[in-house]
Amino acid sequence: MTQTNNSFSERFVVGPEEEGIRLDVFCASRIDGLSRNQIQKHNAEGRILVDSVSRPDRYTVKSGETVRMSIPPPAEGPAEPIPQDIPLNV
């Protein structure tokens, strides 16, 4: 795994026992800390490639294919909500 500034680039080769698994399920099983929903978002943004081609989440991986993931660092911002002064009429 290549990691810089909390981003990472990872390459996986699909094994025979993994053939037929959906792409999003395959990726979520390989990366701890990323949900399937997060994987789907990254895939929609073109950050997951199968043999250098973008594929839909429902794509079923085949033995010998290379899956490359390039995930950027999380967006900078406050970790907690910022209170706002909102006038209320009760």
Short mmCIF file of N, CA and C in Angstrom, two decimals:
data_model
loop_
_atom_site.label_atom_id
_atom_site.label_comp_id
_atom_site.label_asym_id
_atom_site.label_seq_id
_atom_site.Cartn_x
_atom_site.Cartn_y
_atom_site.Cartn_z
N MET A 1 0.84 -1.17 0.00
CA MET A 1 0.00 0.00 0.00
C MET A 1 0.89 1.23 0.00
N THR A 2 0.57 2.18 -0.86
CA THR A 2 1.25 3.46 -0.88
C THR A 2 0.37 4.45 -0.15
N GLN A 3 0.93 5.15 0.87
CA GLN A 3 0.13 6.06 1.65
C GLN A 3 0.86 7.37 1.84
N THR A 4 0.15 8.48 1.53
CA THR A 4 0.68 9.82 1.74
C THR A 4 -0.44 10.72 2.20
N ASN A 5 -0.20 11.53 3.25
CA ASN A 5 -1.21 12.47 3.73
C ASN A 5 -2.58 11.84 3.94
N ASN A 6 -2.63 10.66 4.53
CA ASN A 6 -3.87 9.93 4.80
C ASN A 6 -4.57 9.43 3.54
N SER A 7 -3.97 9.59 2.37
CA SER A 7 -4.53 9.01 1.16
C SER A 7 -3.77 7.72 0.89
N PHE A 8 -4.34 6.86 0.09
CA PHE A 8 -3.61 5.65 -0.23
C PHE A 8 -3.93 5.16 -1.62
N SER A 9 -2.99 4.43 -2.17
CA SER A 9 -3.17 3.78 -3.45
C SER A 9 -2.86 2.31 -3.22
N GLU A 10 -3.76 1.45 -3.66
CA GLU A 10 -3.63 0.03 -3.41
C GLU A 10 -3.95 -0.74 -4.68
N ARG A 11 -3.26 -1.86 -4.86
CA ARG A 11 -3.49 -2.71 -6.03
C ARG A 11 -3.71 -4.13 -5.55
N PHE A 12 -4.77 -4.76 -6.04
CA PHE A 12 -5.09 -6.14 -5.68
C PHE A 12 -5.28 -6.96 -6.94
N VAL A 13 -4.84 -8.20 -6.90
CA VAL A 13 -5.09 -9.14 -7.99
C VAL A 13 -6.18 -10.10 -7.50
N VAL A 14 -7.23 -10.26 -8.30
CA VAL A 14 -8.36 -11.12 -7.95
C VAL A 14 -7.93 -12.58 -8.03
N GLY A 15 -8.16 -13.31 -6.96
CA GLY A 15 -7.82 -14.73 -6.92
C GLY A 15 -8.99 -15.58 -7.43
N PRO A 16 -8.71 -16.83 -7.75
CA PRO A 16 -9.77 -17.72 -8.27
C PRO A 16 -10.96 -17.86 -7.32
N GLU A 17 -10.70 -17.85 -6.01
CA GLU A 17 -11.77 -17.99 -5.03
C GLU A 17 -12.63 -16.74 -4.91
N GLU A 18 -12.17 -15.62 -5.48
CA GLU A 18 -12.91 -14.35 -5.41
C GLU A 18 -13.68 -14.05 -6.70
N GLU A 19 -13.49 -14.86 -7.70
CA GLU A 19 -14.16 -14.64 -8.98
C GLU A 19 -15.67 -14.65 -8.80
N GLY A 20 -16.34 -13.70 -9.46
CA GLY A 20 -17.80 -13.61 -9.40
C GLY A 20 -18.33 -12.70 -8.32
N ILE A 21 -17.44 -12.14 -7.47
CA ILE A 21 -17.87 -11.21 -6.42
C ILE A 21 -18.07 -9.83 -7.03
N ARG A 22 -19.08 -9.11 -6.56
CA ARG A 22 -19.29 -7.73 -7.03
C ARG A 22 -18.06 -6.89 -6.70
N LEU A 23 -17.77 -5.92 -7.56
CA LEU A 23 -16.60 -5.06 -7.38
C LEU A 23 -16.64 -4.33 -6.04
N ASP A 24 -17.79 -3.75 -5.68
CA ASP A 24 -17.86 -3.00 -4.42
C ASP A 24 -17.67 -3.92 -3.21
N VAL A 25 -18.19 -5.13 -3.28
CA VAL A 25 -18.02 -6.09 -2.18
C VAL A 25 -16.56 -6.53 -2.09
N PHE A 26 -15.94 -6.79 -3.23
CA PHE A 26 -14.53 -7.17 -3.28
C PHE A 26 -13.65 -6.09 -2.62
N CYS A 27 -13.86 -4.83 -3.03
CA CYS A 27 -13.04 -3.74 -2.49
C CYS A 27 -13.27 -3.54 -0.99
N ALA A 28 -14.52 -3.60 -0.56
CA ALA A 28 -14.83 -3.42 0.86
C ALA A 28 -14.21 -4.53 1.70
N SER A 29 -14.09 -5.73 1.14
CA SER A 29 -13.49 -6.84 1.89
C SER A 29 -11.97 -6.69 1.99
N ARG A 30 -11.38 -5.92 1.12
CA ARG A 30 -9.92 -5.76 1.10
C ARG A 30 -9.43 -4.57 1.91
N ILE A 31 -10.27 -3.57 2.13
CA ILE A 31 -9.84 -2.35 2.82
C ILE A 31 -10.61 -2.19 4.12
N ASP A 32 -9.91 -2.30 5.24
CA ASP A 32 -10.54 -2.06 6.54
C ASP A 32 -10.82 -0.57 6.71
N GLY A 33 -11.93 -0.26 7.32
CA GLY A 33 -12.23 1.14 7.61
C GLY A 33 -13.04 1.85 6.54
N LEU A 34 -13.30 1.20 5.41
CA LEU A 34 -14.13 1.80 4.37
C LEU A 34 -15.38 0.95 4.19
N SER A 35 -16.54 1.59 4.30
CA SER A 35 -17.78 0.86 4.12
C SER A 35 -18.05 0.63 2.64
N ARG A 36 -18.99 -0.23 2.36
CA ARG A 36 -19.36 -0.49 0.97
C ARG A 36 -19.92 0.78 0.33
N ASN A 37 -20.65 1.57 1.11
CA ASN A 37 -21.18 2.84 0.61
C ASN A 37 -20.06 3.79 0.24
N GLN A 38 -19.03 3.88 1.07
CA GLN A 38 -17.88 4.74 0.76
C GLN A 38 -17.16 4.24 -0.49
N ILE A 39 -17.03 2.93 -0.62
CA ILE A 39 -16.40 2.33 -1.80
C ILE A 39 -17.20 2.73 -3.05
N GLN A 40 -18.52 2.65 -2.98
CA GLN A 40 -19.37 3.00 -4.12
C GLN A 40 -19.19 4.47 -4.51
N LYS A 41 -19.05 5.34 -3.52
CA LYS A 41 -18.83 6.76 -3.79
C LYS A 41 -17.49 6.97 -4.51
N HIS A 42 -16.44 6.33 -4.02
CA HIS A 42 -15.13 6.46 -4.65
C HIS A 42 -15.16 5.89 -6.07
N ASN A 43 -15.88 4.80 -6.26
CA ASN A 43 -15.98 4.20 -7.59
C ASN A 43 -16.71 5.14 -8.55
N ALA A 44 -17.78 5.79 -8.08
CA ALA A 44 -18.52 6.74 -8.91
C ALA A 44 -17.64 7.93 -9.32
N GLU A 45 -16.65 8.23 -8.49
CA GLU A 45 -15.73 9.34 -8.78
C GLU A 45 -14.52 8.88 -9.59
N GLY A 46 -14.51 7.62 -10.04
CA GLY A 46 -13.45 7.11 -10.90
C GLY A 46 -12.16 6.74 -10.20
N ARG A 47 -12.22 6.49 -8.91
CA ARG A 47 -11.00 6.18 -8.14
C ARG A 47 -10.71 4.69 -8.03
N ILE A 48 -11.59 3.86 -8.60
CA ILE A 48 -11.38 2.41 -8.58
C ILE A 48 -11.41 1.92 -10.02
N LEU A 49 -10.34 1.26 -10.44
CA LEU A 49 -10.22 0.77 -11.81
C LEU A 49 -9.95 -0.73 -11.82
N VAL A 50 -10.52 -1.41 -12.80
CA VAL A 50 -10.27 -2.83 -13.01
C VAL A 50 -9.52 -2.95 -14.33
N ASP A 51 -8.27 -3.40 -14.26
CA ASP A 51 -7.41 -3.47 -15.45
C ASP A 51 -7.44 -2.14 -16.21
N SER A 52 -7.31 -1.04 -15.46
CA SER A 52 -7.25 0.34 -15.97
C SER A 52 -8.54 0.84 -16.60
N VAL A 53 -9.66 0.17 -16.31
CA VAL A 53 -10.97 0.58 -16.84
C VAL A 53 -11.93 0.78 -15.67
N SER A 54 -12.69 1.87 -15.72
CA SER A 54 -13.72 2.11 -14.71
C SER A 54 -14.89 1.15 -14.94
N ARG A 55 -15.35 0.51 -13.87
CA ARG A 55 -16.44 -0.46 -13.96
C ARG A 55 -17.52 -0.08 -12.95
N PRO A 56 -18.79 -0.45 -13.21
CA PRO A 56 -19.86 -0.17 -12.23
C PRO A 56 -19.71 -1.05 -10.99
N ASP A 57 -20.36 -0.63 -9.91
CA ASP A 57 -20.31 -1.38 -8.65
C ASP A 57 -20.77 -2.82 -8.82
N ARG A 58 -21.74 -3.05 -9.68
CA ARG A 58 -22.32 -4.38 -9.86
C ARG A 58 -21.44 -5.31 -10.69
N TYR A 59 -20.35 -4.77 -11.27
CA TYR A 59 -19.44 -5.58 -12.08
C TYR A 59 -18.90 -6.73 -11.24
N THR A 60 -18.88 -7.93 -11.81
CA THR A 60 -18.33 -9.08 -11.09
C THR A 60 -16.88 -9.31 -11.54
N VAL A 61 -15.99 -9.32 -10.55
CA VAL A 61 -14.56 -9.43 -10.85
C VAL A 61 -14.23 -10.85 -11.32
N LYS A 62 -13.16 -10.93 -12.12
CA LYS A 62 -12.72 -12.21 -12.68
C LYS A 62 -11.30 -12.51 -12.20
N SER A 63 -11.00 -13.77 -12.06
CA SER A 63 -9.68 -14.20 -11.60
C SER A 63 -8.59 -13.63 -12.51
N GLY A 64 -7.56 -13.08 -11.89
CA GLY A 64 -6.43 -12.52 -12.63
C GLY A 64 -6.54 -11.03 -12.91
N GLU A 65 -7.73 -10.45 -12.73
CA GLU A 65 -7.88 -9.00 -12.96
C GLU A 65 -7.18 -8.23 -11.85
N THR A 66 -6.72 -7.04 -12.19
CA THR A 66 -6.07 -6.16 -11.22
C THR A 66 -7.01 -5.02 -10.89
N VAL A 67 -7.28 -4.85 -9.61
CA VAL A 67 -8.14 -3.77 -9.13
C VAL A 67 -7.23 -2.75 -8.45
N ARG A 68 -7.28 -1.51 -8.93
CA ARG A 68 -6.46 -0.44 -8.37
C ARG A 68 -7.37 0.61 -7.74
N MET A 69 -7.07 0.93 -6.47
CA MET A 69 -7.84 1.93 -5.73
C MET A 69 -6.93 3.09 -5.36
N SER A 70 -7.37 4.31 -5.66
CA SER A 70 -6.64 5.51 -5.26
C SER A 70 -7.61 6.38 -4.47
N ILE A 71 -7.49 6.33 -3.17
CA ILE A 71 -8.41 7.02 -2.28
C ILE A 71 -7.73 8.27 -1.70
N PRO A 72 -8.33 9.46 -1.91
CA PRO A 72 -7.73 10.70 -1.40
C PRO A 72 -7.94 10.82 0.12
N PRO A 73 -7.22 11.75 0.75
CA PRO A 73 -7.42 11.96 2.18
C PRO A 73 -8.81 12.55 2.42
N PRO A 74 -9.34 12.37 3.62
CA PRO A 74 -10.64 12.97 3.93
C PRO A 74 -10.58 14.49 3.84
N ALA A 75 -11.72 15.09 3.51
CA ALA A 75 -11.78 16.55 3.40
C ALA A 75 -11.47 17.19 4.74
N GLU A 76 -10.74 18.28 4.68
CA GLU A 76 -10.42 19.02 5.90
C GLU A 76 -11.66 19.76 6.36
N GLY A 77 -11.84 19.84 7.63
CA GLY A 77 -12.98 20.56 8.18
C GLY A 77 -13.14 20.23 9.64
N PRO A 78 -14.05 20.92 10.27
CA PRO A 78 -14.24 20.66 11.70
C PRO A 78 -14.81 19.26 11.93
N ALA A 79 -14.34 18.64 12.98
CA ALA A 79 -14.81 17.31 13.32
C ALA A 79 -16.12 17.35 14.09
N GLU A 80 -16.47 18.51 14.63
CA GLU A 80 -17.69 18.67 15.40
C GLU A 80 -18.56 19.74 14.77
N PRO A 81 -19.87 19.69 15.00
CA PRO A 81 -20.76 20.71 14.44
C PRO A 81 -20.44 22.09 15.00
N ILE A 82 -20.68 23.09 14.19
CA ILE A 82 -20.46 24.48 14.60
C ILE A 82 -21.83 25.08 14.91
N PRO A 83 -22.05 25.58 16.13
CA PRO A 83 -23.35 26.14 16.47
C PRO A 83 -23.61 27.43 15.69
N GLN A 84 -24.88 27.64 15.37
CA GLN A 84 -25.29 28.86 14.67
C GLN A 84 -26.37 29.55 15.50
N ASP A 85 -26.36 30.88 15.44
CA ASP A 85 -27.37 31.67 16.14
C ASP A 85 -28.58 31.79 15.20
N ILE A 86 -29.62 31.01 15.49
CA ILE A 86 -30.82 30.99 14.64
C ILE A 86 -31.97 31.54 15.47
N PRO A 87 -32.59 32.64 15.01
CA PRO A 87 -33.72 33.20 15.77
C PRO A 87 -34.93 32.25 15.71
N LEU A 88 -35.54 32.04 16.86
CA LEU A 88 -36.72 31.18 16.95
C LEU A 88 -37.90 31.98 17.47
N ASN A 89 -39.05 31.83 16.86
CA ASN A 89 -40.29 32.45 17.33
C ASN A 89 -41.13 31.36 17.97
N VAL A 90 -41.30 31.48 19.29
CA VAL A 90 -42.05 30.46 20.02
C VAL A 90 -43.39 31.00 20.42
#
